[in-house]
Short mmCIF file of C-alpha atoms in Angstrom, two decimals:
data_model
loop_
_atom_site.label_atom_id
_atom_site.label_comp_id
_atom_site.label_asym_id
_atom_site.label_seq_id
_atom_site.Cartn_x
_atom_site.Cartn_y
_atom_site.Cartn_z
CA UNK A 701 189.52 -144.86 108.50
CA UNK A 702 191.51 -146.01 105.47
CA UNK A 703 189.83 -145.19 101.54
CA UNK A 704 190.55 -147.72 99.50
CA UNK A 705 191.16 -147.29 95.75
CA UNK A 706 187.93 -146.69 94.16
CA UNK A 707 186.67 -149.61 92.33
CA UNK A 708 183.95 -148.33 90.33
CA UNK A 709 184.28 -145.42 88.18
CA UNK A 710 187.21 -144.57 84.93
CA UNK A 711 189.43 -142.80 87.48
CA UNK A 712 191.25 -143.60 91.40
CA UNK A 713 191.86 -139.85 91.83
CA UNK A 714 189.95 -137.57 94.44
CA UNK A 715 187.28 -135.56 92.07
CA UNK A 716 188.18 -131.98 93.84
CA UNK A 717 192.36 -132.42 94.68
CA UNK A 718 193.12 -134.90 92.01
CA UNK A 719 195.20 -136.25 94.60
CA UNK A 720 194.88 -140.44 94.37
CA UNK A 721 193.22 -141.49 97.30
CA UNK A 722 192.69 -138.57 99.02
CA UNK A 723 188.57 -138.03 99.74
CA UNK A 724 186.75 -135.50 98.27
CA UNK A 725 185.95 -132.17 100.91
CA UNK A 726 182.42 -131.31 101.82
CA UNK A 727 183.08 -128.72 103.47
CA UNK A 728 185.28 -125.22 102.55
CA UNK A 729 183.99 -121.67 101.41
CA UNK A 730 183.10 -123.27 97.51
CA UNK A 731 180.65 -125.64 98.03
CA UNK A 732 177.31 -124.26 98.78
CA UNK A 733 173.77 -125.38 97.62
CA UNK A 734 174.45 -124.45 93.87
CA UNK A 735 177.82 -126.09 92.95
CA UNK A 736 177.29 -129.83 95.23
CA UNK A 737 175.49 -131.22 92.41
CA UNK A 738 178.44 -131.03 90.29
CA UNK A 739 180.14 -132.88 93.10
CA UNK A 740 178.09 -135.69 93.41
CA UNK A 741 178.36 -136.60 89.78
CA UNK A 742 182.02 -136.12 89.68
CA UNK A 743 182.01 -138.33 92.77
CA UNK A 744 179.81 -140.91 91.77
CA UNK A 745 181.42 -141.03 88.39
CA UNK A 746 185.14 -141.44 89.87
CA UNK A 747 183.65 -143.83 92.65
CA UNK A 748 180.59 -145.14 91.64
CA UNK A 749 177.69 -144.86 94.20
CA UNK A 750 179.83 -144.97 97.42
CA UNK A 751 182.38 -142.09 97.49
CA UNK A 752 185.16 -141.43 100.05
CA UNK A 753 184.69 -138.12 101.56
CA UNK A 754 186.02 -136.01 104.51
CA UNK A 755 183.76 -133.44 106.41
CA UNK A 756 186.44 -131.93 108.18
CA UNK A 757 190.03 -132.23 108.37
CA UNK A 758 191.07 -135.30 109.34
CA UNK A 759 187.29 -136.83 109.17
CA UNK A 760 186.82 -139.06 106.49
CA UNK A 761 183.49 -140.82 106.02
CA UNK A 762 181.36 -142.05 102.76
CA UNK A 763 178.74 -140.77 101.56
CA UNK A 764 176.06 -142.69 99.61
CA UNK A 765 175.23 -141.30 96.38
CA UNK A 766 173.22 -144.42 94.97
CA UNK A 767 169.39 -144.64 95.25
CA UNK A 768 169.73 -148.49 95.58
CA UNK A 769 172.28 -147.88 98.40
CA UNK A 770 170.48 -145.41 100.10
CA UNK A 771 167.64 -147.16 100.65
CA UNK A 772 169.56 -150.70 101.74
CA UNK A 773 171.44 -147.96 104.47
CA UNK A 774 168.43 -146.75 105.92
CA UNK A 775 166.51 -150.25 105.87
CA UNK A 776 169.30 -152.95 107.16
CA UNK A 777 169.87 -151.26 111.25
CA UNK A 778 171.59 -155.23 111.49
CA UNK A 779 174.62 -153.25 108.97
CA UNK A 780 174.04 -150.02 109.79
CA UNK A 781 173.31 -148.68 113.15
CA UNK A 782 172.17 -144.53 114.12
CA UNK A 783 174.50 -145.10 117.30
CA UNK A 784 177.72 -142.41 116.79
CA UNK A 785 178.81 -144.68 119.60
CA UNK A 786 179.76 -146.97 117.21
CA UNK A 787 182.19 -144.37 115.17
CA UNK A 788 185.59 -145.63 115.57
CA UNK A 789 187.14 -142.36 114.58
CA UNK A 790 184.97 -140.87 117.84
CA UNK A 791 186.15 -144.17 120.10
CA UNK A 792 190.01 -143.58 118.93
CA UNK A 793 190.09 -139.59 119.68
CA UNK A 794 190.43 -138.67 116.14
CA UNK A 795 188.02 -136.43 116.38
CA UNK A 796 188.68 -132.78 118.41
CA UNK A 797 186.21 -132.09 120.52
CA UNK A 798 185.82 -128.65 118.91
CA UNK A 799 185.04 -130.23 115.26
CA UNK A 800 182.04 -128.24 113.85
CA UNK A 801 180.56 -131.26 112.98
CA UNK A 802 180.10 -132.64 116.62
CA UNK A 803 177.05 -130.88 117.14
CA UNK A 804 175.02 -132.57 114.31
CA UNK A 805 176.71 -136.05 114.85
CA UNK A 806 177.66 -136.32 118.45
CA UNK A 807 175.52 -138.88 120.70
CA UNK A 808 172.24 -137.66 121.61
CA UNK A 809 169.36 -139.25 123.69
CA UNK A 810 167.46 -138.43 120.78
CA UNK A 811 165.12 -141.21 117.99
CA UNK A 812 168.21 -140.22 115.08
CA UNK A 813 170.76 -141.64 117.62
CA UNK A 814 168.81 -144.54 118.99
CA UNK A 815 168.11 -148.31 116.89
CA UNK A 816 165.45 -151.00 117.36
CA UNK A 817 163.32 -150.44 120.66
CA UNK A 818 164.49 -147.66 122.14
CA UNK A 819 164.11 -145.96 118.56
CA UNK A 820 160.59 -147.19 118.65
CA UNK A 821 159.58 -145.99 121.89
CA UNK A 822 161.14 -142.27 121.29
CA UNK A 823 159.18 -142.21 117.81
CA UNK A 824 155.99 -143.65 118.97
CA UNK A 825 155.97 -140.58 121.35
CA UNK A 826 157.63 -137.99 118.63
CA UNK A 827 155.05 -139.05 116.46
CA UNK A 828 151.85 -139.33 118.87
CA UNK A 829 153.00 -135.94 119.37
CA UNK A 830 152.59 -134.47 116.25
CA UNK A 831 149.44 -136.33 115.12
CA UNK A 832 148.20 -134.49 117.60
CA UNK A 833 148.20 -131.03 115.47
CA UNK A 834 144.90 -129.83 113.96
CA UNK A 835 145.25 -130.15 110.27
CA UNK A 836 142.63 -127.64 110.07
CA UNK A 837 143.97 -124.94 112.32
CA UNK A 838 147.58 -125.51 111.45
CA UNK A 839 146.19 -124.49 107.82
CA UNK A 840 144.27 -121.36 109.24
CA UNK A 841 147.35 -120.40 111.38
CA UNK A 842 150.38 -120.41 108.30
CA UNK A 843 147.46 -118.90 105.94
CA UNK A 844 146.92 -115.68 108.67
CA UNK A 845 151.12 -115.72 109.09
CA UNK A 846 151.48 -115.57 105.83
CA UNK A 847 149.26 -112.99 105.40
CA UNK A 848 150.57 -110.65 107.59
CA UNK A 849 154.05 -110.92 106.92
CA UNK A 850 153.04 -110.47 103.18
CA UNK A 851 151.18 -107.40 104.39
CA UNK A 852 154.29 -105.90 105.95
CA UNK A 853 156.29 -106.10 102.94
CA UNK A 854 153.25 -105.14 99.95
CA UNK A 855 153.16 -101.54 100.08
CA UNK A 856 157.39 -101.69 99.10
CA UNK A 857 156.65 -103.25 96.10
CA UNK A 858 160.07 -105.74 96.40
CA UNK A 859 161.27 -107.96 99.27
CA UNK A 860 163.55 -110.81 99.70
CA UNK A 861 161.52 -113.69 100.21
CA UNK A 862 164.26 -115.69 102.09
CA UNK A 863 164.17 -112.96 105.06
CA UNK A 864 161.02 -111.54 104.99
CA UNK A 865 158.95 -114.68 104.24
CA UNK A 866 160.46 -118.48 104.01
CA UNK A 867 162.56 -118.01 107.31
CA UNK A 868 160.10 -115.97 108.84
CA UNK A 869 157.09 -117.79 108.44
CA UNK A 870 158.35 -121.69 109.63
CA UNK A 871 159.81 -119.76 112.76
CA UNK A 872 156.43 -118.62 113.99
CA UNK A 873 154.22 -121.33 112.70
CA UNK A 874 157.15 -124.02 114.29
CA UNK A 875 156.81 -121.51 117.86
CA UNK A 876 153.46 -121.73 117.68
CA UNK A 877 153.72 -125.58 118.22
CA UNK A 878 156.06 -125.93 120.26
CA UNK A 879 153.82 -123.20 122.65
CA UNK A 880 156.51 -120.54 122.56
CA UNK A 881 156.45 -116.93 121.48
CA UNK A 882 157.83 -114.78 118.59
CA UNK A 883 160.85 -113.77 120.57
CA UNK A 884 161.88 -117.74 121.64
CA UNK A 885 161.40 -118.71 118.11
CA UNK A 886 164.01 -116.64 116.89
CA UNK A 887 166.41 -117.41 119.26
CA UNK A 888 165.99 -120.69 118.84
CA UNK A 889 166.06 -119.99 114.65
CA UNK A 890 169.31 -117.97 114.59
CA UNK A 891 170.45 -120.89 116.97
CA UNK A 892 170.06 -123.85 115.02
CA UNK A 893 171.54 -122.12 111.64
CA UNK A 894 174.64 -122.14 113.52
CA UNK A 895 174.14 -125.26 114.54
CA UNK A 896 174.00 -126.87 110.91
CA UNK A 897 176.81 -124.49 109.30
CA UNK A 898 179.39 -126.78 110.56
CA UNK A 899 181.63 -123.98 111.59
CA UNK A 900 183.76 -123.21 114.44
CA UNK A 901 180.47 -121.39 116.23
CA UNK A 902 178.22 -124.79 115.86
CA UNK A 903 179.05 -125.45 119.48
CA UNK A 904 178.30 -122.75 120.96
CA UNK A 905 174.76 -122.82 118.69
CA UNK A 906 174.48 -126.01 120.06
CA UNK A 907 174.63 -124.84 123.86
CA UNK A 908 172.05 -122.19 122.90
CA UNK A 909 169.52 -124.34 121.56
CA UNK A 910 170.44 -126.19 124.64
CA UNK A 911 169.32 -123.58 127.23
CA UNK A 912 166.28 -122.22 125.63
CA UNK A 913 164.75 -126.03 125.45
CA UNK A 914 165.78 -126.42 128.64
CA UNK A 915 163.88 -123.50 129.92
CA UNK A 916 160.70 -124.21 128.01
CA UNK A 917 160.43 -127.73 129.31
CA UNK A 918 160.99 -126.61 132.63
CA UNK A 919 157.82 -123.89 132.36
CA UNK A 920 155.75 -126.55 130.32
CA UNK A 921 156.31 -129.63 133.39
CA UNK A 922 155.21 -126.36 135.84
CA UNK A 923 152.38 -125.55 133.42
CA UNK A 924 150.52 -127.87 130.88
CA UNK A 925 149.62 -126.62 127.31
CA UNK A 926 148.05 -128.09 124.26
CA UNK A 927 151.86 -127.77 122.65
CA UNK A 928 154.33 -130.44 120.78
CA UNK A 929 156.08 -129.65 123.94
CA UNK A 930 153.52 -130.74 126.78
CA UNK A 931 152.33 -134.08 124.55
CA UNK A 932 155.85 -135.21 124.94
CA UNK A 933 156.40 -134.53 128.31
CA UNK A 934 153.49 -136.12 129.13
CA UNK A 935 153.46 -139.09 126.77
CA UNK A 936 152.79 -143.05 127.98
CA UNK A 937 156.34 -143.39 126.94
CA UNK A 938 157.72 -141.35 130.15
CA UNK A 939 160.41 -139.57 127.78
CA UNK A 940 162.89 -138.24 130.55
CA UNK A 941 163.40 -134.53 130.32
CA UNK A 942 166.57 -134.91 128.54
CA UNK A 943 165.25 -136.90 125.94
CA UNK A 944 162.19 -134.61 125.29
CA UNK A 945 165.11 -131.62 125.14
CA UNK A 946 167.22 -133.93 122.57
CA UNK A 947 163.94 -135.24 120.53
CA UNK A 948 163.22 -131.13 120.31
CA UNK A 949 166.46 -130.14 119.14
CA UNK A 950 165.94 -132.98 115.94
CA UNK A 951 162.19 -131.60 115.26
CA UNK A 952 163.52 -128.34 115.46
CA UNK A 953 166.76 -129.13 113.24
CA UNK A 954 165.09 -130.99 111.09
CA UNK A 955 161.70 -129.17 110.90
CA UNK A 956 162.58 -125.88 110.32
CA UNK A 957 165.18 -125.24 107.82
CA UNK A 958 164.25 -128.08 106.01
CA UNK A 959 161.18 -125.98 105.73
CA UNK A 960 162.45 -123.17 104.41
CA UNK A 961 164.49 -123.91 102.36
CA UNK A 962 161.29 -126.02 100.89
CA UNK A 963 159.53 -123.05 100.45
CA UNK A 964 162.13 -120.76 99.00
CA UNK A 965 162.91 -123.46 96.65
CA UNK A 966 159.94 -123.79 95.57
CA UNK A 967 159.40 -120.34 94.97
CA UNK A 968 162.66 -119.65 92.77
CA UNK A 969 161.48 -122.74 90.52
CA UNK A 970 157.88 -121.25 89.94
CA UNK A 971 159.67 -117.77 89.25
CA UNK A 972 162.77 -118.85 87.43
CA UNK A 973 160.35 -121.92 84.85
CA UNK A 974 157.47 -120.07 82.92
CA UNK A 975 156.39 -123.73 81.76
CA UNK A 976 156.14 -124.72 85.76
CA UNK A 977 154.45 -121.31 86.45
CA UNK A 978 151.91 -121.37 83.46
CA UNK A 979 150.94 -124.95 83.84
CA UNK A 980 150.04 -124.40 87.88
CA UNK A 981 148.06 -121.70 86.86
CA UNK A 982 146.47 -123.63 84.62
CA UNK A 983 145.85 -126.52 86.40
CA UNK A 984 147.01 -128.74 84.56
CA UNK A 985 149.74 -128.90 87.64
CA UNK A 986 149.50 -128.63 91.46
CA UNK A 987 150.88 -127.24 94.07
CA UNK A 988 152.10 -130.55 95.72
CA UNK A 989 152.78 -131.32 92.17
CA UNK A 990 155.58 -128.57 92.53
CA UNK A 991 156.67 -129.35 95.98
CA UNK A 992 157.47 -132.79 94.68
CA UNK A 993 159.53 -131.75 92.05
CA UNK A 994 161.18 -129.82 94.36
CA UNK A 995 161.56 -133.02 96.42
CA UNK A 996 163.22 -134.84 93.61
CA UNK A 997 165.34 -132.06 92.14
CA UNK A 998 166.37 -129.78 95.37
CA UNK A 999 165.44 -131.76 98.20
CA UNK A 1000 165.90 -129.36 101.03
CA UNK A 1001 168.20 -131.76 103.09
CA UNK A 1002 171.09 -132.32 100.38
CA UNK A 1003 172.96 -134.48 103.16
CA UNK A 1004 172.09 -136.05 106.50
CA UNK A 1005 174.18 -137.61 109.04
CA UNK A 1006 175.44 -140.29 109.85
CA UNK A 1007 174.57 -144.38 109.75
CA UNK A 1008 177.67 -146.35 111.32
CA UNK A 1009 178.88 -150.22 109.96
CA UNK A 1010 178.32 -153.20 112.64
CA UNK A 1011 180.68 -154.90 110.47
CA UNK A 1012 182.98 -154.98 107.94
CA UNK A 1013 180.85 -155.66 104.70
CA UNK A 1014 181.40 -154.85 100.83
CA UNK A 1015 179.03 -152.12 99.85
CA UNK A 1016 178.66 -149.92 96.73
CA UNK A 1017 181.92 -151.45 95.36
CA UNK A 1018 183.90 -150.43 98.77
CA UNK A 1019 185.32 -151.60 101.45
CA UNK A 1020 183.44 -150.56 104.49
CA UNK A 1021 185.16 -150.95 107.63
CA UNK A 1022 183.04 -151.23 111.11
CA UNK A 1023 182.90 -148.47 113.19
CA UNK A 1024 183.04 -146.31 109.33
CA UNK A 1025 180.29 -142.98 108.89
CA UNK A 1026 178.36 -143.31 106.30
CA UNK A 1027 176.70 -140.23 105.08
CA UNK A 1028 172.99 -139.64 103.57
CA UNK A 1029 173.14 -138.34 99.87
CA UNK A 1030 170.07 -137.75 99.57
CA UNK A 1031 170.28 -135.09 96.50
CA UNK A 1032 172.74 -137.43 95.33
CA UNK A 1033 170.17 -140.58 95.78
CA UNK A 1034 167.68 -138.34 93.82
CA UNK A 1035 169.65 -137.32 90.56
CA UNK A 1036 171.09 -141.30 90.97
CA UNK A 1037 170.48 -142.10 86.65
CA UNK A 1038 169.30 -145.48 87.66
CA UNK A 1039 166.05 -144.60 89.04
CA UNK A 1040 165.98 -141.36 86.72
CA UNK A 1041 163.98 -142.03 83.54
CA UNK A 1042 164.86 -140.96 79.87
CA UNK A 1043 165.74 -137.31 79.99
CA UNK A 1044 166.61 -137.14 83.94
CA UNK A 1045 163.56 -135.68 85.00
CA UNK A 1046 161.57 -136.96 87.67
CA UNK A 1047 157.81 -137.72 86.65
CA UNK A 1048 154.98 -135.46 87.92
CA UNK A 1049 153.04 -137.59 91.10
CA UNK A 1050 156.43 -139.81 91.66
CA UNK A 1051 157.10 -139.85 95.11
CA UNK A 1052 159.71 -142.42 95.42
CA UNK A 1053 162.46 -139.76 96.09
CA UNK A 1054 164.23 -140.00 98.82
CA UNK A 1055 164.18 -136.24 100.50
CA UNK A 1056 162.76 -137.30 103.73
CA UNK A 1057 164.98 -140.45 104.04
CA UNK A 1058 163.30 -144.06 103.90
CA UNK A 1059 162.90 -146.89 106.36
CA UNK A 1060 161.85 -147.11 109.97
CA UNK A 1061 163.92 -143.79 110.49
CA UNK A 1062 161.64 -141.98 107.68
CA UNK A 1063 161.06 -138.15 108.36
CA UNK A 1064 157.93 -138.62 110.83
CA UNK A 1065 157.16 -134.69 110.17
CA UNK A 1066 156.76 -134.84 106.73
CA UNK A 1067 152.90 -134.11 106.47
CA UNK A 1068 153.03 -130.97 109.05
CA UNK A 1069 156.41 -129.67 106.59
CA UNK A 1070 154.09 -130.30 103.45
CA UNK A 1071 150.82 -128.34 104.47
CA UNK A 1072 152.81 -125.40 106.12
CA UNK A 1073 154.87 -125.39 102.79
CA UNK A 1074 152.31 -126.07 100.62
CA UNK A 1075 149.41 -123.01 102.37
CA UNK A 1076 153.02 -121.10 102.31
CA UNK A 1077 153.25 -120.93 98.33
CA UNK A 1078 149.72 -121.24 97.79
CA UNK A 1079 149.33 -117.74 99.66
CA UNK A 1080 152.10 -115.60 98.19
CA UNK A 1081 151.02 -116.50 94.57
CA UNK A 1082 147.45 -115.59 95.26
CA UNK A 1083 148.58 -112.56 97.13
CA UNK A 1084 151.46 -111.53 94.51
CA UNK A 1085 150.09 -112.99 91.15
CA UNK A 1086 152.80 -110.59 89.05
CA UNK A 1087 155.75 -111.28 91.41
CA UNK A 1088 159.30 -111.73 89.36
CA UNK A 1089 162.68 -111.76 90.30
CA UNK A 1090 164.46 -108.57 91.20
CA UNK A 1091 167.80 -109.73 89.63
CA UNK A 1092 169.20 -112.79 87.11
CA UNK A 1093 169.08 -116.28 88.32
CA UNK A 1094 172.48 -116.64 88.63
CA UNK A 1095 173.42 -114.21 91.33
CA UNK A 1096 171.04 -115.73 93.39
CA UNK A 1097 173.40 -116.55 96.93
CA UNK A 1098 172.87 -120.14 98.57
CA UNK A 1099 173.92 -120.59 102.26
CA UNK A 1100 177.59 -122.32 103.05
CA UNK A 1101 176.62 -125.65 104.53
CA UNK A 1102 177.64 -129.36 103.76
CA UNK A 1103 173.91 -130.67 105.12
CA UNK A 1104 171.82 -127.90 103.70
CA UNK A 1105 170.54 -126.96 100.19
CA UNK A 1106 169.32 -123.31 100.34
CA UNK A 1107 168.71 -119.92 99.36
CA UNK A 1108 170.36 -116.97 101.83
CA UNK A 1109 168.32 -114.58 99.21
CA UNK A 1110 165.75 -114.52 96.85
CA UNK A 1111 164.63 -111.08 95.62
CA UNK A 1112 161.62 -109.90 94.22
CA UNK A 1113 159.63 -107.45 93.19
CA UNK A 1114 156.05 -107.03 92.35
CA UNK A 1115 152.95 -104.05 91.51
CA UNK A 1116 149.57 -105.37 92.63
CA UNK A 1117 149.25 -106.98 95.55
CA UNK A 1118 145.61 -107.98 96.10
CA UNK A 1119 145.87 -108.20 99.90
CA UNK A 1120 142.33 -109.43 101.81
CA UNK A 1121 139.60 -107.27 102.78
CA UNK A 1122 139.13 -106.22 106.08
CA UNK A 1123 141.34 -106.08 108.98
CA UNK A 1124 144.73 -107.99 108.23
CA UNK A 1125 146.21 -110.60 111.02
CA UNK A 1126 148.47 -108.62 113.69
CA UNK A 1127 152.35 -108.38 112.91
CA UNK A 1128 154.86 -108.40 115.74
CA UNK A 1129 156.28 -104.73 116.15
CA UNK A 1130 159.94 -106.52 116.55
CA UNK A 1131 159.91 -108.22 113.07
CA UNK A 1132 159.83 -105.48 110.83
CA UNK A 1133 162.00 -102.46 110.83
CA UNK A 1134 160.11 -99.19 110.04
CA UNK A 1135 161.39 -99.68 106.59
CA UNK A 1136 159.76 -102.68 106.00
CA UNK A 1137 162.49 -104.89 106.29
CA UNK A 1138 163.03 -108.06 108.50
CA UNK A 1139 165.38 -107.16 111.04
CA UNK A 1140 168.40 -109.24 111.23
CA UNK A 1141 168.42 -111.96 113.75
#
């Protein structure tokens, strides 16, 4: 793929190297969660809202920063087609097929990889599928699962939310839907975080998550359940087994971490801004009032792969080449000043960011994510009305990934729990050590 010199912007000179011409990295040991930001404005301010990057070395791409972009990317499939088929770094052999980032942007038979009709009939089922959960009971389940992990930790009087809470909690509320138990969640969990690290191990992550699908859609074809699972398998759109396995691992991909790190997020705002705190317990804010914000300001996906040109075309002041990967900003899109008003901060009840992507490829999970979040926070500030944060803000740790924007920690501590009456929901002997700790998966 050849950059050419940025046309937008005071400066031609890569925002990280200095080195004119060379793309920015988005990947190495600095960039986590906390310093991208400061990327994406050096980037769009060297480049304008297109930005040469490379994920990997020797795999350039561009990554939209623009919210006016963004949106055109996701809406126009005649410009910019899902297919990694169409990658002409991938069709030359420039990329080795160990790359870390293979496993989130190789081919799949999956509704991410697929355009037009065959996108349509894998998301008509995806989504059959989950309108299919309970609102009701999903609400009752994450509320008890909350509960009880909140119960395991209360008597300690600290815990790290991130481990004992926002990773825990998706994993068995996500299992539960998918008609799997504690144990296969986890696996599956501690699978698909290697899977997104882009590292050397995100192929072997990928084979993992692989083999435990596998197995479960082999025992759900034997045996029928009221599971994500079974309504795909048995769908009007006669999915083939290896495209229920591939439309599971992007639920699952998707679904989950984005999840947590919604919910950890979320948390660390309402702990780290009295103003946020004290105006949702006064009402005069809500809790989906705070999840938006969260939306807007951390989205939970900072980046999300991949959209491909059909053609060469002029966008965002560059020179896109076909067969060029363009790259979701969609924390970028977000903090874009255009669409910012006075002050850069989003407006309470705004929900034209862009966190679950736009257009016909729009996050169809998005309602299931926001009422397991939302019961998620709703519970531990009921529970732990004087929780605060065990140490400063700024030595909070974020996880090491290119695609992800979250916490690896988030300690607290806390004196009066006001746990329910009566008998508290069951916890799994194998998720908490006698200390009180999550074990490590």
């Amino acid at each position: 793929m050849s950059m050419p010199h940025p046309t937008a912007g005071p400066a031609a000179r890569c925002p990280v190297s200095g080195t004119p011409g060379t793309p920015a990295a988005l990947y190495g040991p600095g960039l986590d969660g906390n310093t991208m930001p400061a990327l994406y404005e050096r980037l769009r301010a060297a480049h304008g809202p297109v930005a040469p990057v490379t994920l990997d070395p020797g795999i350039d791409a561009w990554l939209v920063l623009g919210h006016r972009e963004l949106l055109r990317l996701t809406r126009e499939e005649q410009d910019f087609s899902h297919d990694p088929r169409r990658w002409s770094l991938l069709r030359e052999g420039r990329v080795p097929p160990d790359s870390p980032i293979l496993p989130m942007v190789g081919w799949r038979p999956a509704l991410l990889f697929a355009d037009g009709q065959q996108h349509r009939r894998m998301r008509g089922a995806v989504s059959d599928a989950l309108a299919g959960i309970n609102g009701h009971e999903l609400r009752r389940g994450v509320r008890a699962a909350a509960e009880g992990l909140i119960a395991g930790f209360a008597a300690h009087g600290e815990a790290d939310l991130v481990a004992a809470y926002a990773r825990t909690l998706p994993m068995r509320v996500i299992a539960g839907l998918l008609g799997v138990d504690d144990r296969t969640g986890r696996e599956l969990v501690e699978a698909v975080a290697g899977l997104v690290s882009a590292t050397s191990g995100a192929r072997d992550a990928s084979r993992r998550v692989g083999a435990v699908l596998q197995g479960l859609i082999e025992k759900k074809r034997r045996v029928r359940g009221d599971d994500i699972v079974s309504a795909l398998l048995h769908h009007p759109a006669r999915l083939t087994d290896e495209e229920v396995l591939h439309n599971l691992v992007v639920m699952f991909v998707a679904g989950n971490q984005t999840t947590v790190n919604w919910i950890a997020t979320t948390l660390r705002i309402l702990l780290c801004d009295p103003a946020l705190r004290s105006s949702l317990s006064g009402g005069h804010l809500s809790v989906d009032d705070a999840l938006d914000l969260v939306l807007w300001r951390f989205p939970p996906t900072q980046n999300f792969p991949a959209r491909y040109a059909t053609r060469d075309l002029r966008f965002g002041g560059q020179d896109v080449r076909a067969g060029d990967m363009l790259i979701l900003g969609l924390a970028a899109a977000n903090a874009d000043p255009e669409v910012l008003p006075a002050g850069g901060a989003p407006v309470v009840g705004n929900r034209s960011h862009l966190a679950f992507g736009a257009g016909p490829h729009t996050c169809p999970a998005q309602d299931p994510a926001r009422l397991i979040t939302r019961t998620a926070v709703d519970t531990i500030r009921h529970r732990l009305p004087d929780l605060e944060l065990a140490v400063p803000e700024h030595e909070l740790k974020w996880i090491n990934s290119p695609w992800s924007k979250g916490l690896g920690t988030l300690p607290v501590r806390f004196t009066s729990p006001q746990l329910p009456r009566g008998p508290l929901p069951p916890q799994p002997a194998e998720a908490v050590t006698p200390a009180g700790q999550p074990r490590p998966y």
